[in-house]
JSON list of C-alpha atoms and ligand atoms in Angstrom, two decimals:
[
{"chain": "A", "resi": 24, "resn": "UNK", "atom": "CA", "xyz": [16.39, 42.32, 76.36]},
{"chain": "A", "resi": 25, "resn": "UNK", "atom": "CA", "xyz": [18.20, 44.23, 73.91]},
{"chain": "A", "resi": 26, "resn": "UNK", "atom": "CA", "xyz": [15.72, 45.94, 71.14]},
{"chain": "A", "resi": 27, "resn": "UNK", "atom": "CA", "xyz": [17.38, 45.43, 67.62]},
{"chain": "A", "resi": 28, "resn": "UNK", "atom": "CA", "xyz": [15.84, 47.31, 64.97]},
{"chain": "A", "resi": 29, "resn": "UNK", "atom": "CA", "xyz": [18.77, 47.19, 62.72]},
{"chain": "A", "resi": 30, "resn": "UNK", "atom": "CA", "xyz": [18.72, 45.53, 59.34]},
{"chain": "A", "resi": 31, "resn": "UNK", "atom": "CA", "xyz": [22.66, 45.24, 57.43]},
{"chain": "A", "resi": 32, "resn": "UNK", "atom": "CA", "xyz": [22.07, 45.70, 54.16]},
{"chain": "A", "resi": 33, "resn": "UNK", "atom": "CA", "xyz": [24.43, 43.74, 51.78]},
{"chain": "A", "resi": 34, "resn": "UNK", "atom": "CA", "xyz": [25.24, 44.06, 48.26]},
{"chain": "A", "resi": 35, "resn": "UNK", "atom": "CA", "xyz": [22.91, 42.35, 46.20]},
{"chain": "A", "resi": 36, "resn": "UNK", "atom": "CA", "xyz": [25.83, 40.39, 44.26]},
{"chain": "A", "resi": 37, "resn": "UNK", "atom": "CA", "xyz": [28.20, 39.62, 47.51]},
{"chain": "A", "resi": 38, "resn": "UNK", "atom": "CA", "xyz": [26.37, 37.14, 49.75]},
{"chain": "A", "resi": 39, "resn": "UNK", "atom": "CA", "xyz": [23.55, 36.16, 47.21]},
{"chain": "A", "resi": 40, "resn": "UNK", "atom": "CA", "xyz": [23.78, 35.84, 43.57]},
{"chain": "A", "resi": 41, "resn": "UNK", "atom": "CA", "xyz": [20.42, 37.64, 42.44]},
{"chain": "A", "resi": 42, "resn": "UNK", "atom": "CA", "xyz": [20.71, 36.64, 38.89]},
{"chain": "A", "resi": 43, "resn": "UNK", "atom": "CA", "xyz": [20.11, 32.81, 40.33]},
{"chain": "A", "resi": 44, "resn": "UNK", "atom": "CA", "xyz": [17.88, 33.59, 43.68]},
{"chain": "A", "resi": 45, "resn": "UNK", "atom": "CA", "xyz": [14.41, 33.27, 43.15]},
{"chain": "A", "resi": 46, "resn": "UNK", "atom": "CA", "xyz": [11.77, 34.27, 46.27]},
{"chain": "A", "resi": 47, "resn": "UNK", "atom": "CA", "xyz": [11.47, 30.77, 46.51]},
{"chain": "A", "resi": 48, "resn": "UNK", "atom": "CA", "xyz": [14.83, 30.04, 47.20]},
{"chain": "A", "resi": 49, "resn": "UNK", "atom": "CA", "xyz": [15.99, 33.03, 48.99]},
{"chain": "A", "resi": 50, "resn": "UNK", "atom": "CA", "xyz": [16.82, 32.25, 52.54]},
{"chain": "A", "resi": 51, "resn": "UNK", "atom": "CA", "xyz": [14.11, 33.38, 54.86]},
{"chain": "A", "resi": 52, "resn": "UNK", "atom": "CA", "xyz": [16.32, 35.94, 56.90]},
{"chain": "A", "resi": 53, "resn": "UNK", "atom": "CA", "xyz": [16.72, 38.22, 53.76]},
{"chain": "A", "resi": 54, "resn": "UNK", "atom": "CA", "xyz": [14.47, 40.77, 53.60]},
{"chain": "A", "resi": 55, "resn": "UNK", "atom": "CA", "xyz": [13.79, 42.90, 50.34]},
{"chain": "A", "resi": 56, "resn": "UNK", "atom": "CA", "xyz": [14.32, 46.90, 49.69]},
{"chain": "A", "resi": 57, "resn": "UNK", "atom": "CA", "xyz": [13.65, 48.48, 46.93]},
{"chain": "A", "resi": 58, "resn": "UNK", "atom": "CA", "xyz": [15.09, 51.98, 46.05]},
{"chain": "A", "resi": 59, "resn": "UNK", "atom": "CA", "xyz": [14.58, 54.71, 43.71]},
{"chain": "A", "resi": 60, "resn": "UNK", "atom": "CA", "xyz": [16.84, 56.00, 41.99]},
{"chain": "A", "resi": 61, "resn": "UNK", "atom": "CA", "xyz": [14.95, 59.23, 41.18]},
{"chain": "A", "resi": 62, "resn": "UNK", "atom": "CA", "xyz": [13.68, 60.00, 44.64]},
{"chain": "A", "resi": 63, "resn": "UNK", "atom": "CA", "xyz": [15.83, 57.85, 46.89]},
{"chain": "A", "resi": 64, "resn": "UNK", "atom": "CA", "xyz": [12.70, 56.63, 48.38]},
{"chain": "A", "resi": 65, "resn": "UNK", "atom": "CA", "xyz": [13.34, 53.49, 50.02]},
{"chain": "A", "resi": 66, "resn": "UNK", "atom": "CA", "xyz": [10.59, 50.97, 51.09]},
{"chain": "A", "resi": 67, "resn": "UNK", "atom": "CA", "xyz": [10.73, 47.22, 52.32]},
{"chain": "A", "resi": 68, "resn": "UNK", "atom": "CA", "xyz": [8.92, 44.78, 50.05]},
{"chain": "A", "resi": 69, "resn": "UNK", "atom": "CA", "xyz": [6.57, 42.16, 51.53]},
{"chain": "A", "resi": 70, "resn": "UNK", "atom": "CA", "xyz": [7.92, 39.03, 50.03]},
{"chain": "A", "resi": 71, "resn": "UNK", "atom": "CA", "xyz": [5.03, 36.77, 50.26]},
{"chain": "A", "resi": 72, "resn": "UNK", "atom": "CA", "xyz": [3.18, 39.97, 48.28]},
{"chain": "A", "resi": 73, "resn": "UNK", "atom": "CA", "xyz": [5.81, 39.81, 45.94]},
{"chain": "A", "resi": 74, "resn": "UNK", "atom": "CA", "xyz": [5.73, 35.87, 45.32]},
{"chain": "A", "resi": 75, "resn": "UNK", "atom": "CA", "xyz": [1.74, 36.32, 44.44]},
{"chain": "A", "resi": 76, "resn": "UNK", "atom": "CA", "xyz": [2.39, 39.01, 42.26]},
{"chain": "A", "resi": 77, "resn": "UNK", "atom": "CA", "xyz": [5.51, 38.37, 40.01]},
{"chain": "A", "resi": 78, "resn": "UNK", "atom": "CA", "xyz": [5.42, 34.33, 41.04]},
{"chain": "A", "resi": 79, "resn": "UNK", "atom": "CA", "xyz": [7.54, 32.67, 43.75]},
{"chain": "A", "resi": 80, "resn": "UNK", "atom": "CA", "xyz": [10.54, 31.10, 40.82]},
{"chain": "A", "resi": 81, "resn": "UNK", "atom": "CA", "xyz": [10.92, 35.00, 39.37]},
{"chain": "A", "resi": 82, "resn": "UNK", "atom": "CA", "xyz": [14.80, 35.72, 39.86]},
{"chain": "A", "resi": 83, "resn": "UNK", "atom": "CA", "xyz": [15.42, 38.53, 41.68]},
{"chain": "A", "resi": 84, "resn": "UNK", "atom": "CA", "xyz": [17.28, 40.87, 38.98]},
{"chain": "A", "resi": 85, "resn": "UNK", "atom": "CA", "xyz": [14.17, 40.36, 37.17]},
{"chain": "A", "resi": 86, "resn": "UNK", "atom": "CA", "xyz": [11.91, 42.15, 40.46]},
{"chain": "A", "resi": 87, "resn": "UNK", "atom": "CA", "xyz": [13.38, 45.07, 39.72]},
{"chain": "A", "resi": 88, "resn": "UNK", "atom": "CA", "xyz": [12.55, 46.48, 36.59]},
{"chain": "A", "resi": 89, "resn": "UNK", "atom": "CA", "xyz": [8.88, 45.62, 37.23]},
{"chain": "A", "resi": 90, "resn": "UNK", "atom": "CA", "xyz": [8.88, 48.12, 40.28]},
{"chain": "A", "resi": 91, "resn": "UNK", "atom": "CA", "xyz": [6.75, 50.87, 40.24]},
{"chain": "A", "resi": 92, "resn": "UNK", "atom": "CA", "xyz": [7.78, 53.75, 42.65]},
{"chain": "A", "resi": 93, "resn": "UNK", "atom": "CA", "xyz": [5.08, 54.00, 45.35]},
{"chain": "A", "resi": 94, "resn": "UNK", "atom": "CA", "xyz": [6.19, 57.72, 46.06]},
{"chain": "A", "resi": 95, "resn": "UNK", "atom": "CA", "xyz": [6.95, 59.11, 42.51]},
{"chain": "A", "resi": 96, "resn": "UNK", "atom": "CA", "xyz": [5.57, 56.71, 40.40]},
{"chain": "A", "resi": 97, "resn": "UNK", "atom": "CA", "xyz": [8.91, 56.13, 38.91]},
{"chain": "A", "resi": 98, "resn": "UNK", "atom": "CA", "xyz": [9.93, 52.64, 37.21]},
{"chain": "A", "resi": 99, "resn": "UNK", "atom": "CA", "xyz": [13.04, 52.76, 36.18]},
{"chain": "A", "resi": 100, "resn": "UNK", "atom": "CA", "xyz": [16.37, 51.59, 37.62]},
{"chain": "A", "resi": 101, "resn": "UNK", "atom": "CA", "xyz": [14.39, 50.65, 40.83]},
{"chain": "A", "resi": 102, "resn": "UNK", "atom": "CA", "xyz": [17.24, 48.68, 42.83]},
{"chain": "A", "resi": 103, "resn": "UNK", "atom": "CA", "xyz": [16.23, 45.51, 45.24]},
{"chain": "A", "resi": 104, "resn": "UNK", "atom": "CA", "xyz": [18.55, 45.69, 48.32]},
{"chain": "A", "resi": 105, "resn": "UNK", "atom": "CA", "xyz": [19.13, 42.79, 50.12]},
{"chain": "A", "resi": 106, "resn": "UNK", "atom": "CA", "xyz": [18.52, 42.56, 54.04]},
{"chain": "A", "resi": 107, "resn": "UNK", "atom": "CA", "xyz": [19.67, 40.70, 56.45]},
{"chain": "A", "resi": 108, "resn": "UNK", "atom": "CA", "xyz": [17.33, 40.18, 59.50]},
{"chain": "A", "resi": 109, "resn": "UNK", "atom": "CA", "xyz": [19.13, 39.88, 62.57]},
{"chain": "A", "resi": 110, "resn": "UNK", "atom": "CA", "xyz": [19.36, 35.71, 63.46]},
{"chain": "A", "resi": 111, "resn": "UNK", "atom": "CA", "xyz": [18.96, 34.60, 67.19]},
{"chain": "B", "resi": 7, "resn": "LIG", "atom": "ZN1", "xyz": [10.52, 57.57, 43.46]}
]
């Protein structure tokens, strides 16, 4: 059995339109990444964490801005990424 580890990451606005997906609605393949612009740190957001915290109808452009850089503390201009989880 191939191993595949590999998560595409797509443009937030091409295959999703963030300003209308909420964590409720967002297919269950997509996984969440957040970035920072002032470190480039990159981490993958639990979304089930995410729904508790900031509520499961929050848009995602709206996740964002609430970020708080786990490496450098930074919150601003944190970026979601959109994943896609490889489908069997
Ligand atoms: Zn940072």
């Amino acid at each position: 059995m191939k191993h595949r580890r590999s998560i595409d990451l797509v443009a937030g606005h091409e295959a999703i339109e963030i300003d209308r997906e909420t964590l409720a609605t967002l297919p269950q393949w997509y996984v969440i990444h957040a970035q920072c612009p002032a470190c480039r740190h990159e981490t993958m957001i639990d979304r089930r964490q995410l729904a508790y915290r900031s509520g499961k109808d929050t848009t995602l452009t709206k996740i964002g801005p609430r970020l708080k850089c786990s490496s450098c503390g930074n919150r601003r201009g944190n970026q979601l990424l959109l994943g896609k989880l490889p489908r069997d």
